PDB file of C-alpha atoms in Angstrom:
ATOM      1  CA  UNK A  17       0.217 -51.002  53.587  1.00 64.00           C
ATOM      2  CA  UNK A  18       2.924 -48.748  55.066  1.00 61.00           C
ATOM      3  CA  UNK A  19       2.366 -46.577  58.063  1.00 64.00           C
ATOM      4  CA  UNK A  20       4.468 -43.228  58.346  1.00 64.00           C
ATOM      5  CA  UNK A  21       2.861 -41.421  61.160  1.00 75.00           C
ATOM      6  CA  UNK A  22      -0.401 -40.186  60.963  1.00 82.00           C
ATOM      7  CA  UNK A  23      -0.973 -41.391  57.445  1.00 91.00           C
ATOM      8  CA  UNK A  24      -0.739 -45.575  55.789  1.00 91.00           C
ATOM      9  CA  UNK A  25      -0.084 -45.877  52.690  1.00 92.00           C
ATOM     10  CA  UNK A  26      -1.666 -48.631  50.262  1.00 92.00           C
ATOM     11  CA  UNK A  27      -0.436 -49.891  47.044  1.00 94.00           C
ATOM     12  CA  UNK A  28      -2.107 -51.853  44.237  1.00 94.00           C
ATOM     13  CA  UNK A  29       0.027 -52.967  41.554  1.00 93.00           C
ATOM     14  CA  UNK A  30      -1.341 -51.248  38.174  1.00 95.00           C
ATOM     15  CA  UNK A  31      -4.469 -49.965  40.228  1.00 97.00           C
ATOM     16  CA  UNK A  32      -3.563 -47.088  42.710  1.00 97.00           C
ATOM     17  CA  UNK A  33      -2.054 -45.464  45.635  1.00 97.00           C
ATOM     18  CA  UNK A  34      -3.866 -43.853  48.524  1.00 96.00           C
ATOM     19  CA  UNK A  35      -2.917 -42.412  51.217  1.00 95.00           C
ATOM     20  CA  UNK A  36      -5.262 -43.277  54.409  1.00 95.00           C
ATOM     21  CA  UNK A  37      -5.853 -42.640  57.853  1.00 94.00           C
ATOM     22  CA  UNK A  38      -7.198 -45.209  59.566  1.00 90.00           C
ATOM     23  CA  UNK A  39      -9.012 -45.327  63.557  1.00 90.00           C
ATOM     24  CA  UNK A  40     -10.295 -48.577  64.608  1.00 89.00           C
ATOM     25  CA  UNK A  41     -10.200 -50.708  61.181  1.00 88.00           C
ATOM     26  CA  UNK A  42     -11.920 -47.643  60.057  1.00 92.00           C
ATOM     27  CA  UNK A  43     -10.266 -45.344  56.778  1.00 92.00           C
ATOM     28  CA  UNK A  44     -11.567 -41.728  58.483  1.00 95.00           C
ATOM     29  CA  UNK A  45      -9.584 -40.160  55.807  1.00 95.00           C
ATOM     30  CA  UNK A  46      -8.516 -40.689  51.975  1.00 96.00           C
ATOM     31  CA  UNK A  47      -6.775 -39.172  49.765  1.00 97.00           C
ATOM     32  CA  UNK A  48      -5.498 -40.818  46.098  1.00 98.00           C
ATOM     33  CA  UNK A  49      -2.254 -40.016  45.222  1.00 97.00           C
ATOM     34  CA  UNK A  50      -2.830 -41.598  41.737  1.00 97.00           C
ATOM     35  CA  UNK A  51      -3.915 -43.936  39.698  1.00 98.00           C
ATOM     36  CA  UNK A  52      -2.083 -45.992  37.106  1.00 97.00           C
ATOM     37  CA  UNK A  53      -1.404 -44.341  33.828  1.00 96.00           C
ATOM     38  CA  UNK A  54      -0.421 -46.938  31.504  1.00 95.00           C
ATOM     39  CA  UNK A  55      -0.114 -44.119  28.340  1.00 93.00           C
ATOM     40  CA  UNK A  56       2.134 -41.963  30.674  1.00 92.00           C
ATOM     41  CA  UNK A  57       3.855 -45.010  32.161  1.00 91.00           C
ATOM     42  CA  UNK A  58       4.545 -45.900  28.384  1.00 89.00           C
ATOM     43  CA  UNK A  59       5.484 -41.936  27.281  1.00 86.00           C
ATOM     44  CA  UNK A  60       7.796 -41.902  30.300  1.00 83.00           C
ATOM     45  CA  UNK A  61       9.842 -45.045  29.236  1.00 75.00           C
ATOM     46  CA  UNK A  62       9.719 -44.461  25.476  1.00 75.00           C
ATOM     47  CA  UNK A  63      11.337 -41.137  26.647  1.00 68.00           C
ATOM     48  CA  UNK A  64      14.969 -42.401  28.146  1.00 61.00           C
ATOM     49  CA  UNK A  65      17.738 -43.659  25.861  1.00 45.00           C
ATOM     50  CA  UNK A  66      18.319 -46.373  28.366  1.00 49.00           C
ATOM     51  CA  UNK A  67      15.822 -47.256  31.408  1.00 45.00           C
ATOM     52  CA  UNK A  68      18.453 -48.878  32.884  1.00 46.00           C
ATOM     53  CA  UNK A  69      20.468 -45.475  33.838  1.00 49.00           C
ATOM     54  CA  UNK A  70      17.462 -44.413  36.141  1.00 54.00           C
ATOM     55  CA  UNK A  71      19.209 -43.843  39.616  1.00 54.00           C
ATOM     56  CA  UNK A  72      17.635 -43.244  42.679  1.00 49.00           C
ATOM     57  CA  UNK A  73      18.837 -40.436  43.906  1.00 47.00           C
ATOM     58  CA  UNK A  74      18.186 -41.436  48.094  1.00 46.00           C
ATOM     59  CA  UNK A  75      20.055 -44.889  47.438  1.00 47.00           C
ATOM     60  CA  UNK A  76      22.958 -44.977  49.357  1.00 49.00           C
ATOM     61  CA  UNK A  77      23.968 -47.281  46.269  1.00 53.00           C
ATOM     62  CA  UNK A  78      24.701 -44.908  43.481  1.00 38.00           C
ATOM     63  CA  UNK A  79      24.659 -47.302  41.052  1.00 43.00           C
ATOM     64  CA  UNK A  80      20.787 -48.750  42.437  1.00 62.00           C
ATOM     65  CA  UNK A  81      18.806 -48.707  39.671  1.00 74.00           C
ATOM     66  CA  UNK A  82      14.734 -48.503  39.250  1.00 81.00           C
ATOM     67  CA  UNK A  83      11.906 -48.924  37.274  1.00 84.00           C
ATOM     68  CA  UNK A  84       9.588 -46.672  36.792  1.00 91.00           C
ATOM     69  CA  UNK A  85       5.546 -46.360  36.726  1.00 95.00           C
ATOM     70  CA  UNK A  86       3.383 -43.311  36.898  1.00 96.00           C
ATOM     71  CA  UNK A  87       0.620 -42.679  38.824  1.00 98.00           C
ATOM     72  CA  UNK A  88      -1.497 -39.798  37.833  1.00 97.00           C
ATOM     73  CA  UNK A  89      -5.267 -38.147  38.292  1.00 98.00           C
ATOM     74  CA  UNK A  90      -5.333 -38.773  42.150  1.00 98.00           C
ATOM     75  CA  UNK A  91      -7.831 -36.475  44.871  1.00 98.00           C
ATOM     76  CA  UNK A  92      -7.566 -32.904  43.573  1.00 98.00           C
ATOM     77  CA  UNK A  93      -4.978 -30.730  45.699  1.00 97.00           C
ATOM     78  CA  UNK A  94      -6.185 -27.971  47.539  1.00 96.00           C
ATOM     79  CA  UNK A  95      -3.034 -26.023  47.253  1.00 97.00           C
ATOM     80  CA  UNK A  96      -2.574 -26.313  43.656  1.00 96.00           C
ATOM     81  CA  UNK A  97      -6.593 -27.216  41.925  1.00 97.00           C
ATOM     82  CA  UNK A  98      -4.465 -30.144  40.463  1.00 97.00           C
ATOM     83  CA  UNK A  99      -5.148 -33.486  40.811  1.00 98.00           C
ATOM     84  CA  UNK A 100      -2.204 -35.589  42.864  1.00 98.00           C
ATOM     85  CA  UNK A 101       0.099 -37.478  41.341  1.00 97.00           C
ATOM     86  CA  UNK A 102       2.733 -40.210  41.975  1.00 97.00           C
ATOM     87  CA  UNK A 103       5.998 -42.016  40.630  1.00 96.00           C
ATOM     88  CA  UNK A 104       6.139 -45.240  41.497  1.00 95.00           C
ATOM     89  CA  UNK A 105       9.772 -46.317  41.979  1.00 92.00           C
ATOM     90  CA  UNK A 106      10.652 -50.218  41.834  1.00 90.00           C
ATOM     91  CA  UNK A 107      14.036 -51.168  42.860  1.00 88.00           C
ATOM     92  CA  UNK A 108      16.033 -54.782  43.450  1.00 85.00           C
ATOM     93  CA  UNK A 109      15.958 -55.730  47.112  1.00 85.00           C
ATOM     94  CA  UNK A 110      15.649 -59.039  49.186  1.00 81.00           C
ATOM     95  CA  UNK A 111      14.035 -60.452  50.238  1.00 84.00           C
ATOM     96  CA  UNK A 112      10.197 -59.394  50.384  1.00 86.00           C
ATOM     97  CA  UNK A 113       8.815 -56.799  48.579  1.00 88.00           C
ATOM     98  CA  UNK A 114       7.794 -53.973  50.479  1.00 89.00           C
ATOM     99  CA  UNK A 115       6.906 -49.867  50.617  1.00 90.00           C
ATOM    100  CA  UNK A 116      10.748 -48.490  51.394  1.00 89.00           C
ATOM    101  CA  UNK A 117      10.003 -45.048  51.102  1.00 91.00           C
ATOM    102  CA  UNK A 118       7.837 -42.014  49.917  1.00 93.00           C
ATOM    103  CA  UNK A 119       8.778 -38.322  49.530  1.00 94.00           C
ATOM    104  CA  UNK A 120       6.708 -35.670  48.481  1.00 95.00           C
ATOM    105  CA  UNK A 121       8.715 -34.152  45.452  1.00 95.00           C
ATOM    106  CA  UNK A 122       6.770 -30.748  45.483  1.00 96.00           C
ATOM    107  CA  UNK A 123       3.643 -29.851  46.302  1.00 97.00           C
ATOM    108  CA  UNK A 124       1.077 -32.584  46.009  1.00 97.00           C
ATOM    109  CA  UNK A 125       3.501 -34.399  43.458  1.00 97.00           C
ATOM    110  CA  UNK A 126       5.281 -37.771  45.035  1.00 97.00           C
ATOM    111  CA  UNK A 127       7.809 -40.294  44.359  1.00 95.00           C
ATOM    112  CA  UNK A 128       6.604 -43.559  46.324  1.00 95.00           C
ATOM    113  CA  UNK A 129       9.729 -46.517  46.332  1.00 93.00           C
ATOM    114  CA  UNK A 130       9.203 -50.042  46.343  1.00 92.00           C
ATOM    115  CA  UNK A 131      11.696 -52.986  47.086  1.00 91.00           C
ATOM    116  CA  UNK A 132      11.273 -56.028  45.096  1.00 87.00           C
ATOM    117  CA  UNK A 133      13.117 -58.898  44.891  1.00 86.00           C
ATOM    118  CA  UNK A 134      11.582 -59.801  41.294  1.00 83.00           C
ATOM    119  CA  UNK A 135      13.435 -57.096  40.168  1.00 79.00           C
ATOM    120  CA  UNK A 136      16.796 -58.611  41.132  1.00 80.00           C
ATOM    121  CA  UNK A 137      16.334 -61.357  38.497  1.00 73.00           C
ATOM    122  CA  UNK A 138      16.801 -58.703  35.346  1.00 60.00           C
ATOM    123  CA  UNK A 139      20.025 -57.522  34.357  1.00 55.00           C
TER     124      UNK A 139
END
């Protein structure tokens, strides 16, 4: 779980991503930012000629590669009347797994970056 101001973010691998507000250990407000979508993830990765060519535009290291999963069908957005969705980006980073950033790319469409040492073992 990662806290940024009012909101905390709960990421469950290949399950869902939630944006929650907690008061006194109780969730008082919640938005699902997406549920893991295996088909969309496969289609996204298949459309890339080389998955290793993906770059994280906010990375200080321009060569920083990431692997992406698609999370779709989240809580309906009241501004677009569409379900929220998120691209979860996994990047190599030591020493432990953690959420490093979340960005709203456009209304109710997000990019979540997760640092993970497990990715560092892959070329």
